[in-house]
Coordinates of C-alpha atoms and ligand atoms in Angstrom, one line a residue:
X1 CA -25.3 24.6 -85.8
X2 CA -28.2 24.8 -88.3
X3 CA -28.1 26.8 -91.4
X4 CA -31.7 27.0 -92.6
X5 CA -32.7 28.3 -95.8
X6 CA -36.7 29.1 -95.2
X7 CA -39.4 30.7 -97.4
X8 CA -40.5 26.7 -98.1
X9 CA -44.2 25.3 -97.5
X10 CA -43.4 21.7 -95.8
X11 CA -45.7 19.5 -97.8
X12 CA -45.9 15.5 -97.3
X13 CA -46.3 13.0 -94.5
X14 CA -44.3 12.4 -91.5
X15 CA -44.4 10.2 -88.6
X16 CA -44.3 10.8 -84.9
X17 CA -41.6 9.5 -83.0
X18 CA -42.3 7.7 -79.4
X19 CA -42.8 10.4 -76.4
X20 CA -39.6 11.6 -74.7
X21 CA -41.1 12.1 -71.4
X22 CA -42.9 8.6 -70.9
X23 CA -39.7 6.8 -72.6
X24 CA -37.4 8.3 -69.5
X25 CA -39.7 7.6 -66.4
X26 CA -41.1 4.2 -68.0
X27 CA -36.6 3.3 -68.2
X28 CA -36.1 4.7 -65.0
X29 CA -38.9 2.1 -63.5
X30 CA -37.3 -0.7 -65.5
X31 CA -35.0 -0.7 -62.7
X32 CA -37.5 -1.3 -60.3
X33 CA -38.6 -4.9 -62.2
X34 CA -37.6 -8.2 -61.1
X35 CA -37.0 -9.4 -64.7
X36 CA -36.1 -8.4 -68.5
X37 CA -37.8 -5.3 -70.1
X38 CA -38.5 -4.7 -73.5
X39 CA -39.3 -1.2 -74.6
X40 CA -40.8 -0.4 -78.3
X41 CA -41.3 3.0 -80.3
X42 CA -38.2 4.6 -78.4
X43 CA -36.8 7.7 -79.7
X44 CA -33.3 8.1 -80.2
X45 CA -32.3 11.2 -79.1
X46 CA -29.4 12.5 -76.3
X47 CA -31.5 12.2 -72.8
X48 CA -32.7 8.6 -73.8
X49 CA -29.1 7.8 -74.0
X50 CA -27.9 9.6 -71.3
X51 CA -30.5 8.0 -68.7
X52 CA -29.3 4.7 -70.2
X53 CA -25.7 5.6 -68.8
X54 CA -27.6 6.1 -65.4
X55 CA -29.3 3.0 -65.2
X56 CA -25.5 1.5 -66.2
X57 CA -24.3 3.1 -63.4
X58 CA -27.2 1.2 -61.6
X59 CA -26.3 -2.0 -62.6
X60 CA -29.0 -2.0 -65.5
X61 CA -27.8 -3.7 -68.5
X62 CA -29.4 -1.2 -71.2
X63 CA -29.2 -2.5 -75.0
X64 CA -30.5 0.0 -77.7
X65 CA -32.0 -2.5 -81.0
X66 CA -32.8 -1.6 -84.6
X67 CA -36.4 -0.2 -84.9
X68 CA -36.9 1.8 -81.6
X69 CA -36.7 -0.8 -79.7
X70 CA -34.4 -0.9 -76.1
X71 CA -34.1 -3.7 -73.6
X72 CA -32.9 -3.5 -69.8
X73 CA -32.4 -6.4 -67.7
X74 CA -30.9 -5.9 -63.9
X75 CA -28.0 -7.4 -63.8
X76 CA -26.6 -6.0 -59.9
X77 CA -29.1 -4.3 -57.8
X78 CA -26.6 -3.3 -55.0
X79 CA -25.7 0.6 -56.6
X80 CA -28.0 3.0 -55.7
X81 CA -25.8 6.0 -56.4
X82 CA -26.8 8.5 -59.2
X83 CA -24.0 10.7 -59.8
X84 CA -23.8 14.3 -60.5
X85 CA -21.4 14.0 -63.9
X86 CA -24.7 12.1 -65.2
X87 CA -27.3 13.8 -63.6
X88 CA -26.4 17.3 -64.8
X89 CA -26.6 16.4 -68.3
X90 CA -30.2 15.6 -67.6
X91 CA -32.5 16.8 -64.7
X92 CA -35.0 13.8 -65.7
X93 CA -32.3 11.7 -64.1
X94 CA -34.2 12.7 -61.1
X95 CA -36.7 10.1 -62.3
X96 CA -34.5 7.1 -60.8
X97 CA -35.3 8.4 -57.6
X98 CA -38.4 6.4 -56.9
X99 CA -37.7 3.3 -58.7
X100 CA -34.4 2.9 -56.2
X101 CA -36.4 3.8 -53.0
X102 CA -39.0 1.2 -54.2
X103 CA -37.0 -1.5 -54.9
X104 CA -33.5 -1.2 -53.3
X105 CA -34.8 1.0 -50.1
X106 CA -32.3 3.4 -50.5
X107 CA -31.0 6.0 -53.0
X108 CA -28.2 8.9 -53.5
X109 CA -29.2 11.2 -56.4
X110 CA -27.6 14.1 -57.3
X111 CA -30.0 17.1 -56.9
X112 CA -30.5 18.3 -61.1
X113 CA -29.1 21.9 -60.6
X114 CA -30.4 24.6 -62.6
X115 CA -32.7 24.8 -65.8
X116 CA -33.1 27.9 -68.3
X117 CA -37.2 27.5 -68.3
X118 CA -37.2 28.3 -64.8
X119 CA -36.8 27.6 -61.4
X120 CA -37.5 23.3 -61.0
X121 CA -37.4 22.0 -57.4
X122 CA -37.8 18.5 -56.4
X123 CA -39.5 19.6 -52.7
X124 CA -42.6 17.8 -54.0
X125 CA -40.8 14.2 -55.1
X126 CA -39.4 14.4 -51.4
X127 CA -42.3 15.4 -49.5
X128 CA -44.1 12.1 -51.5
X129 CA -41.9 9.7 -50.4
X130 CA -41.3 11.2 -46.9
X131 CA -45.0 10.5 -46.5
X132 CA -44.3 6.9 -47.7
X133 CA -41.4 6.8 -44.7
X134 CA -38.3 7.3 -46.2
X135 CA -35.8 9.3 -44.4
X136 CA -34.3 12.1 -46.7
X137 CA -31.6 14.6 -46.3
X138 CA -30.4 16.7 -48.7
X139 CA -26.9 17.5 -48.3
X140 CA -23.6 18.5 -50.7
X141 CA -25.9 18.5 -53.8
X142 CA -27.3 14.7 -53.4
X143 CA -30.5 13.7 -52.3
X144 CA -29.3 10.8 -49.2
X145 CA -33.3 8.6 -49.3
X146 CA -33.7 5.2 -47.3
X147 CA -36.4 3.5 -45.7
X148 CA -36.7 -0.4 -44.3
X149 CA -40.1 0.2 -45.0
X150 CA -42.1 2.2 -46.9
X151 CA -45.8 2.2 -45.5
X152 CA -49.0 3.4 -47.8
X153 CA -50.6 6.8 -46.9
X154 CA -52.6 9.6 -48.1
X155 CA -50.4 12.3 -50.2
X156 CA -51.5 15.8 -51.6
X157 CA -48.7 15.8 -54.6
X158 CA -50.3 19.8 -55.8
X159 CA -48.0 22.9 -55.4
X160 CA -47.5 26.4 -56.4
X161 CA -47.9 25.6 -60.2
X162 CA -50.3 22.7 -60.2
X163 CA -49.0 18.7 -60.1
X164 CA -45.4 17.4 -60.8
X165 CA -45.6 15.3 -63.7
X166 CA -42.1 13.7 -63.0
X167 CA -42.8 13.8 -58.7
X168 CA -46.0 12.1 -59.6
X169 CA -43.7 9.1 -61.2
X170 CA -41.3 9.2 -58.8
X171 CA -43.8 8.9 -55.8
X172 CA -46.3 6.4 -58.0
X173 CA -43.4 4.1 -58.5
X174 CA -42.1 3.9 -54.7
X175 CA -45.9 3.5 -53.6
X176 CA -46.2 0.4 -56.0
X177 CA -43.5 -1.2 -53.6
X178 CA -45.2 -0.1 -50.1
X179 CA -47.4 -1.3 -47.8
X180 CA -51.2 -0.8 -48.2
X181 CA -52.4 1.4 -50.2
X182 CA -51.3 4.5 -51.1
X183 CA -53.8 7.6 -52.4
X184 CA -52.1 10.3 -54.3
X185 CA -54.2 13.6 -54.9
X186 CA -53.4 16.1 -57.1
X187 CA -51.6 13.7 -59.3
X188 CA -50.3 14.9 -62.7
X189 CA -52.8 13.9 -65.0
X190 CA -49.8 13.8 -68.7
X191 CA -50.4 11.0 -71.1
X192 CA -46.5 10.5 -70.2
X193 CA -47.4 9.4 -66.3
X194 CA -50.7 7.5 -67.6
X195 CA -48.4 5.9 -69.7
X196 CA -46.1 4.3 -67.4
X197 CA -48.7 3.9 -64.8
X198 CA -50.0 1.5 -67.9
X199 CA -46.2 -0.1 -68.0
X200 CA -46.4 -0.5 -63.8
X201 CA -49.6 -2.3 -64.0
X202 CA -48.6 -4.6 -66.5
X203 CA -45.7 -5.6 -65.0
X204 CA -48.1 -6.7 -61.8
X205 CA -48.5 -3.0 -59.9
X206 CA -52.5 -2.1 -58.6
X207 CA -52.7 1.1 -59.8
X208 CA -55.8 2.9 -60.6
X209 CA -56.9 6.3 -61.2
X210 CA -54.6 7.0 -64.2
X211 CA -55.5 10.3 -65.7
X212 CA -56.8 11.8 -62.9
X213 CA -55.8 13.6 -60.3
X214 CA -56.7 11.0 -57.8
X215 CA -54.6 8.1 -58.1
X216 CA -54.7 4.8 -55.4
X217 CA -52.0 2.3 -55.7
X218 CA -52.1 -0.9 -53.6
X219 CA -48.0 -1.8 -52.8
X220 CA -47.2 -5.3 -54.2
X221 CA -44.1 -7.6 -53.1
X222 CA -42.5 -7.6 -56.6
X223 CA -42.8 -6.3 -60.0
X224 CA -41.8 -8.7 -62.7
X225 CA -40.1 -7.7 -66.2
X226 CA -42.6 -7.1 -69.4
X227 CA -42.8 -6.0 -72.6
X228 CA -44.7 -2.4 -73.6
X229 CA -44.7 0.3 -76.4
X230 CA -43.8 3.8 -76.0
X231 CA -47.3 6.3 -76.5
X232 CA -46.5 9.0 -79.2
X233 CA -44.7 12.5 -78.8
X234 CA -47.8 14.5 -78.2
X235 CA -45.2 17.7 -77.7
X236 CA -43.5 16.5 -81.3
X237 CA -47.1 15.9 -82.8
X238 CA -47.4 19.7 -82.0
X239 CA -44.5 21.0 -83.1
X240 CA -44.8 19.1 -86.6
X241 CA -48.6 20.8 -86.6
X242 CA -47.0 24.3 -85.9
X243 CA -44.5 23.8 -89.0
X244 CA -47.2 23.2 -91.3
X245 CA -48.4 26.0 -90.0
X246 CA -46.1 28.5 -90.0
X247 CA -44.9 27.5 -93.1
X248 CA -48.1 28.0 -94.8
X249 CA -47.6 24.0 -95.9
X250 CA -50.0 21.4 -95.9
X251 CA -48.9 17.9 -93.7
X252 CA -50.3 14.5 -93.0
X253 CA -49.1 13.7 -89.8
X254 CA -49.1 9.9 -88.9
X255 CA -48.7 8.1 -85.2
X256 CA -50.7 10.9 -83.6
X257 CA -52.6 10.3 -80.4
X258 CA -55.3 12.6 -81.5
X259 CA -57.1 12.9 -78.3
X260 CA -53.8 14.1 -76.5
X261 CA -53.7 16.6 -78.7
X262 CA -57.0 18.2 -77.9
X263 CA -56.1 21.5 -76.8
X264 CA -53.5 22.1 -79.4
X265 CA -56.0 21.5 -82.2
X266 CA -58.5 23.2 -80.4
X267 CA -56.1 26.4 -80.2
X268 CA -54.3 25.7 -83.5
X269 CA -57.9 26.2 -85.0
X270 CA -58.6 29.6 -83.3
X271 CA -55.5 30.7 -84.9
X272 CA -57.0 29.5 -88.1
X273 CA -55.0 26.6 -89.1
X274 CA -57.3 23.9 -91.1
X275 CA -56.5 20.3 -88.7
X276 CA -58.5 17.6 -89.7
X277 CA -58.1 13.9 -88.0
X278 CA -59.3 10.3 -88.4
X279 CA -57.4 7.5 -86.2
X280 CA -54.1 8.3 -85.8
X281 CA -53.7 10.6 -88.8
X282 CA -54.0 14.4 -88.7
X283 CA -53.8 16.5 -92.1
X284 CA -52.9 20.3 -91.0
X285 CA -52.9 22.9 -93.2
X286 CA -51.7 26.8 -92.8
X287 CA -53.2 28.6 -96.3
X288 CA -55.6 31.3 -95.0
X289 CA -54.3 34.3 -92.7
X290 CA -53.8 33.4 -89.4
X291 CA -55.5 34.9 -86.7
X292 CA -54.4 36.5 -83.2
X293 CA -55.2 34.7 -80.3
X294 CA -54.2 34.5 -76.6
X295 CA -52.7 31.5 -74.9
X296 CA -52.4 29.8 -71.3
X297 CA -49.8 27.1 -70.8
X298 CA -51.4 24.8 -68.2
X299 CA -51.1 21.2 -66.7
X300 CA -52.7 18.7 -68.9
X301 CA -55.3 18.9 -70.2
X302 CA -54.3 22.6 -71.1
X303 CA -52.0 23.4 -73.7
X304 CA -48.8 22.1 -72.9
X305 CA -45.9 24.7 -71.6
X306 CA -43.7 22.8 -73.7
X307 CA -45.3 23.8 -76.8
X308 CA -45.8 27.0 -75.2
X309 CA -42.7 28.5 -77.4
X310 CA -43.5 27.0 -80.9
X311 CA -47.4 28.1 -80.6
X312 CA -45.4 31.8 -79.7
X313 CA -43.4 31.7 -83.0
X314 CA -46.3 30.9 -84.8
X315 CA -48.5 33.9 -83.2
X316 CA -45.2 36.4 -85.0
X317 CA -47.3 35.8 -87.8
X318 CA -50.9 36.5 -87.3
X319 CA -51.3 39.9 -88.1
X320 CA -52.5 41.8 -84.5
X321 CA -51.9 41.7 -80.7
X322 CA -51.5 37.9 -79.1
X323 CA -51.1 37.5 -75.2
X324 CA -48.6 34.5 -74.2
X325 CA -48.9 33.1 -70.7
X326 CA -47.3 29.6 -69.0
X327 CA -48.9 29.2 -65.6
X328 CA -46.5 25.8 -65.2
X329 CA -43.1 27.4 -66.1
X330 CA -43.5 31.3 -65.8
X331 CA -40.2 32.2 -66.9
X332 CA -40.0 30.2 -70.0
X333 CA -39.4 32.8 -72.5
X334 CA -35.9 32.6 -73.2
X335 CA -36.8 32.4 -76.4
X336 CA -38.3 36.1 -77.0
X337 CA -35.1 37.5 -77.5
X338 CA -34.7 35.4 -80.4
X339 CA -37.4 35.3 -82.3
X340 CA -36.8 39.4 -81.9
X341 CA -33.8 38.5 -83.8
X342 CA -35.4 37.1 -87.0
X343 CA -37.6 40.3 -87.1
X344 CA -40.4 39.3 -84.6
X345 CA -42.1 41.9 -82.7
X346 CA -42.2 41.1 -79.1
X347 CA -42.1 42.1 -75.7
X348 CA -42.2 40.7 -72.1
X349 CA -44.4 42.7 -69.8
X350 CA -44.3 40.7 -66.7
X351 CA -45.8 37.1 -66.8
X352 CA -46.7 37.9 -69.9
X353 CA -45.0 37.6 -74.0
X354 CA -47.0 40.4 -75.9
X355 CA -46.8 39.6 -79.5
X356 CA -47.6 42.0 -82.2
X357 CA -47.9 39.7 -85.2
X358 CA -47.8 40.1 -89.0
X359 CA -44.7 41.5 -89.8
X360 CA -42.6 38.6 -92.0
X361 CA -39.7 37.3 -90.4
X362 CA -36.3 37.4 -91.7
X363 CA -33.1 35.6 -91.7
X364 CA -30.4 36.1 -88.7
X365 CA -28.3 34.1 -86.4
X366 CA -29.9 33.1 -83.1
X367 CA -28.8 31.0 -80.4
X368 CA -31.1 28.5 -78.4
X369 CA -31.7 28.3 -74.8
X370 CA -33.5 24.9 -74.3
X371 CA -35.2 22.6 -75.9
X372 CA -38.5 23.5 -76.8
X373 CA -37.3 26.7 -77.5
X374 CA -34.3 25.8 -80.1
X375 CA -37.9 23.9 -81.7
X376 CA -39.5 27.4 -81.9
X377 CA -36.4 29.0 -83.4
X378 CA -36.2 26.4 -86.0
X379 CA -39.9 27.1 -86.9
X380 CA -39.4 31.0 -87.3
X381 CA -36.4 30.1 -89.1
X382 CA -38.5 28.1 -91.8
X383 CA -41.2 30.7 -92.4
X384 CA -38.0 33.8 -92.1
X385 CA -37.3 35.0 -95.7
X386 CA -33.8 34.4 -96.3
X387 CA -30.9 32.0 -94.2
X388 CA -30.4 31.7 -90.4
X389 CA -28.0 30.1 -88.5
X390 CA -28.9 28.5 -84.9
X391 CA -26.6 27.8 -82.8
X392 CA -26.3 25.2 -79.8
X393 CA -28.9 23.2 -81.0
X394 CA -27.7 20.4 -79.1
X395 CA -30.5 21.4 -77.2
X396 CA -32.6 20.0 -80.1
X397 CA -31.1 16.7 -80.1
X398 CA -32.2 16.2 -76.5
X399 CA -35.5 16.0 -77.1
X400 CA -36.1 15.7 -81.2
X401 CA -35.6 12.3 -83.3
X402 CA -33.9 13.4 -86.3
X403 CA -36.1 16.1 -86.5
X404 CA -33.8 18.8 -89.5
X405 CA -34.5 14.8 -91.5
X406 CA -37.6 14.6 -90.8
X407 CA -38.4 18.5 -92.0
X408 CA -35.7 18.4 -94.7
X409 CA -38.0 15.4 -96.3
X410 CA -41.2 17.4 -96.1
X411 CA -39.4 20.6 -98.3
X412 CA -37.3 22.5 -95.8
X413 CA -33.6 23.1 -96.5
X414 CA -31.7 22.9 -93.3
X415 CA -28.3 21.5 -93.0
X416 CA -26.1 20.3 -90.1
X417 CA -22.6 22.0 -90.0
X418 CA -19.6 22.7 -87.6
X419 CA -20.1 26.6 -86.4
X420 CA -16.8 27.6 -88.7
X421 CA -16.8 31.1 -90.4
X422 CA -16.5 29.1 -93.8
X423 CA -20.2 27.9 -93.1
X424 CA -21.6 31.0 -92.4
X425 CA -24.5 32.1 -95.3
X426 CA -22.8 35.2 -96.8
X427 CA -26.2 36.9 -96.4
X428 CA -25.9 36.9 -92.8
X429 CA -22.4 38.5 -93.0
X430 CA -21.8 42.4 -92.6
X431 CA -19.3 43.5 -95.0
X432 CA -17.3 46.6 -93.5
X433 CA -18.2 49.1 -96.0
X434 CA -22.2 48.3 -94.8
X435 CA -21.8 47.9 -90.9
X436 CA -23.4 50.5 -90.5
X437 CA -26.5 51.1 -93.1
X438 CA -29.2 49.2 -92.1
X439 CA -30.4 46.8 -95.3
X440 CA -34.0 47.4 -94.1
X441 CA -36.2 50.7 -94.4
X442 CA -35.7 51.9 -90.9
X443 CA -38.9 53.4 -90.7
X444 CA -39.8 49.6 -89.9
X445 CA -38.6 50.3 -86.4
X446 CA -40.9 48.3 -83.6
X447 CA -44.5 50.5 -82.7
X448 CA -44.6 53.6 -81.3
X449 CA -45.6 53.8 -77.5
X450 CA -49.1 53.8 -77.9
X451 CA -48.6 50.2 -79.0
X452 CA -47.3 49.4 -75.4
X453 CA -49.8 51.4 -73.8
X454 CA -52.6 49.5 -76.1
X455 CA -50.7 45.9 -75.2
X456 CA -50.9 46.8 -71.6
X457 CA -54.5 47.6 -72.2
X458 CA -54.8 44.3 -73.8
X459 CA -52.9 42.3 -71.4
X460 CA -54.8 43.8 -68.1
Ligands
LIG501 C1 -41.9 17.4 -66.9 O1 -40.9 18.1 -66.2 C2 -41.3 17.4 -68.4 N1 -40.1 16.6 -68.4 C3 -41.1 18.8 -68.9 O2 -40.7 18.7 -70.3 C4 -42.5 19.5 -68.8 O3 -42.3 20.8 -69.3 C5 -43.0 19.5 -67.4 O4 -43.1 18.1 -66.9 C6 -44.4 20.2 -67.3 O5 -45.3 19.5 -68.1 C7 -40.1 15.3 -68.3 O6 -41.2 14.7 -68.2 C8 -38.8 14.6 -68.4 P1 -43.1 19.4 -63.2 P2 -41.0 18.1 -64.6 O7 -42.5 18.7 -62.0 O8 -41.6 16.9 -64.1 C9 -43.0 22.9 -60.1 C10 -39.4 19.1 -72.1 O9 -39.2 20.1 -72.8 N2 -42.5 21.9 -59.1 O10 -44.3 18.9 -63.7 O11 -39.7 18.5 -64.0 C11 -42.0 23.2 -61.2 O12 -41.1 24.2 -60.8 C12 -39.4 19.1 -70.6 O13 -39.6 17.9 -72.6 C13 -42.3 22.3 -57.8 O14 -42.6 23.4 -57.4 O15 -42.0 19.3 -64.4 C14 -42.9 23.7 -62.3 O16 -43.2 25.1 -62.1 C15 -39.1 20.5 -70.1 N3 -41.9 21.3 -57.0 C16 -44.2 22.9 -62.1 O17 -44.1 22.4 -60.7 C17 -41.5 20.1 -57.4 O18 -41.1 19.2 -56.5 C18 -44.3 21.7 -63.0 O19 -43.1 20.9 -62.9 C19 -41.7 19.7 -58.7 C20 -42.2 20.7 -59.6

């Protein structure tokens, strides 16, 4: 668990870390290459290591070097079996999926179960590479794919909540290996699957399109090993800009791709946070009062769902009424609960998180729910007056390099301790003779109704 002392500006320079979400598709594909891959500007954090133990499991020799960097060389491309025990720990394993039906023609992935942001199918991956031929049965939790051939077509990839960004890889990948040409619309547009559409063509795939929603991709014979470097966190970029933010700090963010960033800027400024960018460097600053504002998490090139919870624990703070949507996952707001718990005033009514901002935030123990959400918590818990303590933030480490390092260099006191009573902050302990007084003026109890009825208002 974290215990975070907050109440501190962050104030320095810090760099981004390589993206999650194109290092674990652009791994996956590796497998898919008839010769040695070298990655660069990896991040080290748990899911990169878990899908390594997949691809070992797929006869993919995976070797992590100094300075982000990771090779993977095929050493037996007979398995095709991705197994639950691995899969479970990381739905992205689902990512495999492709590569194998490409390359090896067949594939038995464990479906990746249930996620706390929301219901995830994978109907979309398999009605892509159905159109491509495969035969595909699901059965006793494993996706069963093969297919002696897999013949180019025309595929509409779009569903109920816009593209896939990880069905896009999976059915990109696969189409690289068929024959003709394949056209997928609706395509996720991400940096993330830009980025390994990038990695594809370089080692000797015809893709084009990359970045829209239109992509065509000619099938080759082969795909030969290559060398590429990671594209920057855009998602940890944003959560680095919200810290700075929250914490009323002033940061100069380096290894920024700025023009992935576009609508976080652009909604960071209505909020009334100073951004200013040259190259790959943005300097963000949080001095004047921050400002209400409503937000839409939308496919790229909307602002991203997953900084959907650190833009709401930002909002706490910016005195008035702020209207929270996701259109991509619209359950992801696990994390209200929480931020409740360090003195935020918010409330879910329907698709919506209602936020009534301005009231400071205050030390308490919370407990995160996902990823981008433990990132959210750890944000409040910066700008809360006073210590918290967040627990499971192994979520964190899925999907953060280092990040309590990165922060504690920049001013923030957080430390990294085994959830033991002894390393609880006494300030968060009730002593019996108080369990029951209240240590703050109850008349700061949440809005009457006509607050409700004026958020309703609002959010209709
Ligand atoms: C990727 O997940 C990211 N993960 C997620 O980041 C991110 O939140 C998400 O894209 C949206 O941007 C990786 O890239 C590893 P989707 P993915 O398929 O591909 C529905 C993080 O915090 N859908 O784009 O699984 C789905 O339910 C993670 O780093 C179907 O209906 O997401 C969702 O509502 C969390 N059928 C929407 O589409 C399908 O077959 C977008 O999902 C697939 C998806």
């Amino acid at each position: 668990m974290f215990v975070v002392r907050g109440g501190q500006p962050l104030r320095g320079t810090v760099a981004v870390s390589g993206a999650k979400n194109a290092a674990l598709p652009i791994m996956a594909a590796a497998l898919a290459l008839d010769g040695p891959t070298t990655l660069r500007n990896v991040p080290e954090l748990a899911d990169v290591t878990t899908l390594g133990q997949v691809l070992q499991s797929l006869g993919v020799q995976c070797e992590r070097l100094p300075g982000g960097v990771l090779t993977l060389a095929v050493d037996d491309d007979q398995p095709c079996l991705a197994d639950y025990e691995l899969v479970r720990r990381m739905r992205a394993s689902v990512c495999v999926l492709g590569p194998l039906l490409g390359r090896r023609k067949r594939a038995c992935v464990s479906l990746p179960g249930g996620c706390n942001i929301g219901h995830r199918p994978i109907d979309l991956h398999l009605k892509g590479l159905r159109a491509l031929g495969a035969e595909i049965t699901v059965e006793r939790g494993y996706v069963f794919a093969k297919a002696d051939r897999l013949i180019g077509t025309e595929i509409y990839l779009g569903g109920s909540f816009g593209s896939t960004v990880t069905g896009t890889c999976n059915v990109m990948t696969a189409a690289c290996f068929a024959e003709g040409t394949t056209t997928i619309a609706a395509a996720a547009c991400e940096p993330e699957v830009v980025d390994l559409g990038h990695f594809l063509n370089r080692a000797g795939a015809k893709i084009s399109g990359l970045g829209t929603p239109v992509l065509h991709i000619k099938g080759v014979e082969r795909l030969h090993g290559v060398e590429h470097t990671v594209i920057p966190d855009r998602i940890e970029a944003a959560t680095l800009m919200v810290a700075s933010a929250i914490t009323g700090g002033e940061l100069r963010i380096t290894n920024v791709c700025r023009p992935h960033l576009a609508a976080v800027t652009d909604t960071l400024r209505s909020i009334g946070v100073s951004i200013e960018g040259s190259g790959t460097t943005l300097r963000v600053a949080g001095h004047q009062p921050l400002r209400p504002c409503d937000i839409t998490a939308l496919p790229y090139p909307g602002i991203p769902t997953d900084v959907q919870a650190q833009l709401m624990a930002l909002l706490t703070q910016a005195d008035g009424i702020s209207v929270v949507n996701d259109k991509v996952f619209p359950d992801r707001f696990l994390h209200i609960p929480e931020l409740c718990r360090l003195g935020a005033n918010v409330r879910r009514e329907g698709a919506s998180g209602i936020i009534a901002g301005g009231r400071p935030l205050s030390g308490a123990c919370v407990m995160a729910s996902d990823l981008r959400a433990s990132a959210a918590l750890l944000l409040a818990a910066l700008a809360a007056d006073g210590d918290s303590v967040i627990r499971r933030i192994y979520h964190l480490d899925r999907g953060y390099e280092r990040l309590e390092r990165k922060l504690n260099v920049l001013g923030a006191d957080i430390h990294r301790v085994t959830d033991t009573p002894e390393n609880m902050p006494q300030s968060l302990l009730l002593s019996a003779d108080e369990e029951c007084e209240p240590t703050v003026d109850s008349t700061d109890s949440p809005p009457p109704p006509k607050f409700l009825t004026r958020a309703r208002q609002h959010a209709e």
